[in-house]
Amino acid sequence: MNAMDTFVDSERDRILGQLMELLRIPSVSADPECADSCRRAAAWVRDHLDRIGCAPAELLGSDSHPVVCATGPVIPGAPTVLVYGHYDVQPPDPLTQWHTPPFEPTVRDGNLYARGATDDKGQFFALITACEAALAQGQSAVNLRFLIEGGEEVGGEVLLDLVRERPDLLDADIVVIADGPYYAPGWPCAEVAVRGICYAEVVARTLREDVHSGLYGGVAPNAHEALVGILHGLKDRRGRIRIPGLYATVRRPGRLEREGWSELPFDLQAFTTVEVGAGELVGDPRRTVHERLWALPTLDIHGITGGFTGDGIKTVIPAEARAKISLRLVADQRAEEVFAGLEARVRALTPPWARVSVEPLILSDPVAVDTSHPAFSRLDSAFREVVGRGIVFTRSGGSLPILEVLGSGGAAVLVAGIGLPDDHLHAPNERISINQFFDGIRVYARFFAGLGDHQEGEAS
Amino acid sequence: MNAMDTFVDSERDRILGQLMELLRIPSVSADPECADSCRRAAAWVRDHLDRIGCAPAELLGSDSHPVVCATGPVIPGAPTVLVYGHYDVQPPDPLTQWHTPPFEPTVRDGNLYARGATDDKGQFFALITACEAALAQGQSAVNLRFLIEGGEEVGGEVLLDLVRERPDLLDADIVVIADGPYYAPGWPCAEVAVRGICYAEVVARTLREDVHSGLYGGVAPNAHEALVGILHGLKDRRGRIRIPGLYATVRRPGRLEREGWSELPFDLQAFTTVEVGAGELVGDPRRTVHERLWALPTLDIHGITGGFTGDGIKTVIPAEARAKISLRLVADQRAEEVFAGLEARVRALTPPWARVSVEPLILSDPVAVDTSHPAFSRLDSAFREVVGRGIVFTRSGGSLPILEVLGSGGAAVLVAGIGLPDDHLHAPNERISINQFFDGIRVYARFFAGLGDHQEGEAS
C-alpha cells in the first residue's frame, strides 16, 4: 500500500459523502425542467475541482448545461492528461421500478444505488479523486486538464461547439475516460473501438386529426398502422437490417481480434438470463455474440407514441404516430450515409395513404483507437498492481460521439471504465460497486503518478 | 309552430345555459381521477329530471359512476318510452389541439364546443328537454322512463350489471337513443344495425428490464420489435384482416340495402378530405365506402406505449411494449369467437424470443334492429315536419354494447341521433350545432306527443 492508498483509505467516508452529494442533484439533460439541476451539478464539480487544487475551474459553453473546465498545477516538461467525464444523467423513468428513489443515493450490499452512480458521476468522480490523491501526496507526474460536460446523454452538442471554438481545450498527450464497465468482474478492459450512432425520429401522419374508429374504421388511414409497417420492414426475419448497402462498408474484425474475443471468459447462459435478462438472444446465429455486440451494425426501436396512451379505453384512429429508433454503426460505416439509406428505406416502406418524415437526432461515426501508445501499458501496469489482472482490449457496443473529437489533436484516447456489467446502466436501479469505485481511484492515482517516469523513459 | 315549439323558443337561453352547466363537469369515465366529476354529473342529471317532473329520480348501480333512473307521470294505458343516454365523456387529450378548453363550453359560429357536446350530453339533454316541453304543455302521450349511464365510454359494465339485477328497469315498449349524427346535413337517419367490438390490449415482454442499446444492441430482444411484427401481421397488404375464419361469418347486406346506400348523398372527395381529413381512404377498393364502414369487420390500433416516450434522446432497449387495438364486428360475427381468433393469431405471430399476452377489454356482439315497429313511422313523421325530410335507414360503424340489452325485453329500439358528421366526436374540438340541438328537441317533443295516438290507432 502506497501513500496515495493510505490517503484514500483515511478519506473514504468524506469521498463517498461527496459522491452522494453530487448524485443527489437530478441533472437529467434530456429534461428541460432539470436545467437548473444541471447548472447546480456543474457548479458542484467546478467548486470541487477548485477545492482539490485544480484552479481556476470555470463553466463554459452554455448557461444551462455548461462544460466544467479546469487545469491542475503546472509541471514543466511533464505530459498533459485530459480527464473527460459527464455530469448529466439519463432520465430515471420508469420510476416505479426503482427500489429506492433515483436521486436519493442508497448503499445496499456493497453497492451505491442512484441514477448516475456508474454513468458517469461515480466514474469521473473516481478519476478526479485519483488526481486529488496524487496531488495531495505530491506524486502527480502530469499536467492535468478536465473537461466534464453536461450534455453527453443528449448528443454532446455543447461540448462539440465549445471545442470547435476553443481547440486549445483539447491540448493533451493523453485523454482518459472512465465511462463503462469492466469486461467482467476481475477483467478490466480498454475499449479500442466504439460504435457510431444514427439516432432518428420517424413520424407518420395520416389524418388532419384523430377520428372515431367506430364511425370511420375501415376507411380512415391509421398512423400507427403505417408506422408499424415501416418499423417491421426495417429488419428481415433473421434480424438483418434491410437498408440497401448498409453492410457493404462493414469491416470484419481480423482473425487475431476475433480469436482474442473467443478467449474472454463468457458464459452464454449467465449473460443471457442474468446480465441481459432475456429468455434468449437475437441476431444472426452464424456470428458470435461478441461480433454481434461489437462488430456489426444494429437497429433498435427505443419508444413509440401516438394515439391513445392513457389508462382505460378510447376508440380513436390516431392521426400521428412517432417512433424513436437508432442504428449503432461500426467501422467503416459513415453516419450521414447510413441516415440517407434509412430515410430512403422508410420512404420505400411508406404506404400511399401516409406521409412520413425521418429526422436525425444524433449522427456520429464509429471510432477506432491506436493501441500502440505507451500510456496503454502504463494503465495495464496500474490495473495489474491493484486488481491483479491487466487490461484486455475490447470493443464497445456503445457510442461516445465525443471520442473522435477528443482524439482529433493526436492524443492517445484511453477508455477504461471501472464499473461492472450489471450496474443497470440507463435502467432502473443503476448502481456502482463501492469496491470497484475505490479500486478505480487507486488504479488511476498510480496511472497519474507513474506516467511522468514512463513518458520520460520513453522520451530518453 | 305548436305550443311545445313556443315553449322551447321562450326557454331557449335557459336550456342552453343548463346544457353548458352539464358540459362544464369533466365526467371522463376512463380517468379514475374524474370519479368525483362523474358523480357530480349524475347528480346534476338526477336533479334536472326531478325539476322537470320526472320524479323520483335516483342514482343506482355504482357510487362512482351511477346510473340515473327516473320515471315520468303515469298515463294509464299509454305506451312506455325508455330514454337512454350517457353522461360520461371521452378523455379530452390531446389537449393542445383544442381551440378552447374542453370543459369550458364556448359558442362559435352557431356551434357549441365542449367535450361531450355531441357525445352524448348535448343529445340526451335534447331528449330530456323534449320530454320537458311535452310535459310542460300537457302533451306528453307516453309513460316516460330514463336510464342515463356514466360508463358508456368504458364498456358500460355498471349499467349491464344493474339491468341484470333489475330487469324491470327495461320495461318499455320503445327505447329511444340519440347518440350519433345525421347521415348528412338535412338527412336524419335511424341506425338499424350497429357493429360489435372486440377491444383488447396486446402486451409484449422480452427482458427483465430495459437495457442500454449500446451495450446490448444486436443481441438483446426488443419488445417493440416483437410488437410491431405482431401488429403488422394482423393485416395483409390490401388491408384485409389476417385472422383465420374471421370473414366466414360475415353476412353480406342484401342487394336492396346496398342499393339504398348507393342512393344516399355521398361526395367521396369531400368525405375523404373534409370529413375524415385524410389524403386517401384505405380498405378493399372492390367494396363501396358504405360497405367498408357498415358491413365489414375492421381492425385499428388505438395507441402504443413502451420504452422511452419522453422528449429528447434515450438509448434504451424496451423490456415491455403495449398496444390497444380493436376490431369492429358485423352480423353474424361473435365477439368471443373473434377474440379467440385474435389471440391465436397473435400467438402465431409471436417470435420465440418474446412473451405476448392479449387481454380482452370490451367484447360486444353486433346488433340488428327490427324496423317494422310503428314507432319508426312516427319518428319519420316528426322529422318530416321539423326538418323537411324523413329518416333513412342506415347502419352504424360504431358500437353500442347496451343496444342488445335495451332491446332484450322486446322493445323497439330507435337509434336516431341529432348531431352532424363533422361534430369531431372523440376528437379535439368536439361540438354540436345549436340549430341541430333545438331541431332535435322539436322533433322528439312531437314524437313523445304523437306516440300515444299512434299506438292507440295501431291497437284499435
PDB file of N, CA and C in Angstrom, chain B residues 19 59 132 230 232 270 274 289 342 354 397 419:
ATOM      1  N   LEU B  19     -77.421  23.208 -20.414  1.00  0.00           N
ATOM      2  CA  LEU B  19     -76.524  22.271 -21.114  1.00  0.00           C
ATOM      3  C   LEU B  19     -75.063  22.646 -20.841  1.00  0.00           C
ATOM      4  N   LEU B  59     -80.056   7.529  -8.160  1.00  0.00           N
ATOM      5  CA  LEU B  59     -78.764   7.062  -8.666  1.00  0.00           C
ATOM      6  C   LEU B  59     -78.577   5.626  -8.231  1.00  0.00           C
ATOM      7  N   GLU B 132     -89.499  17.525 -21.366  1.00  0.00           N
ATOM      8  CA  GLU B 132     -89.904  18.667 -20.556  1.00  0.00           C
ATOM      9  C   GLU B 132     -90.952  19.508 -21.293  1.00  0.00           C
ATOM     10  N   ILE B 230     -46.009  -8.235 -34.720  1.00  0.00           N
ATOM     11  CA  ILE B 230     -47.343  -8.814 -34.495  1.00  0.00           C
ATOM     12  C   ILE B 230     -48.420  -7.914 -35.086  1.00  0.00           C
ATOM     13  N   HIS B 232     -48.203  -5.650 -37.386  1.00  0.00           N
ATOM     14  CA  HIS B 232     -48.135  -5.609 -38.846  1.00  0.00           C
ATOM     15  C   HIS B 232     -48.719  -6.888 -39.454  1.00  0.00           C
ATOM     16  N   ALA B 270     -65.198  15.036 -50.736  1.00  0.00           N
ATOM     17  CA  ALA B 270     -65.450  15.815 -49.520  1.00  0.00           C
ATOM     18  C   ALA B 270     -65.392  14.916 -48.289  1.00  0.00           C
ATOM     19  N   VAL B 274     -62.553  16.394 -46.184  1.00  0.00           N
ATOM     20  CA  VAL B 274     -63.143  17.307 -45.204  1.00  0.00           C
ATOM     21  C   VAL B 274     -63.617  16.544 -43.969  1.00  0.00           C
ATOM     22  N   VAL B 289     -67.580   2.415 -50.081  1.00  0.00           N
ATOM     23  CA  VAL B 289     -67.225   3.001 -48.786  1.00  0.00           C
ATOM     24  C   VAL B 289     -68.261   2.624 -47.722  1.00  0.00           C
ATOM     25  N   LEU B 342     -58.230 -13.808 -32.610  1.00  0.00           N
ATOM     26  CA  LEU B 342     -57.176 -12.796 -32.473  1.00  0.00           C
ATOM     27  C   LEU B 342     -56.041 -13.314 -31.611  1.00  0.00           C
ATOM     28  N   ALA B 354     -39.917 -13.626 -27.454  1.00  0.00           N
ATOM     29  CA  ALA B 354     -40.838 -12.719 -26.760  1.00  0.00           C
ATOM     30  C   ALA B 354     -41.966 -13.505 -26.118  1.00  0.00           C
ATOM     31  N   GLY B 397     -71.188   2.403 -38.055  1.00  0.00           N
ATOM     32  CA  GLY B 397     -69.886   1.785 -37.846  1.00  0.00           C
ATOM     33  C   GLY B 397     -69.557   1.632 -36.373  1.00  0.00           C
ATOM     34  N   GLY B 419     -76.885  14.851 -34.091  1.00  0.00           N
ATOM     35  CA  GLY B 419     -75.632  15.547 -34.375  1.00  0.00           C
ATOM     36  C   GLY B 419     -75.398  15.660 -35.876  1.00  0.00           C
TER      37      GLY B 419
END
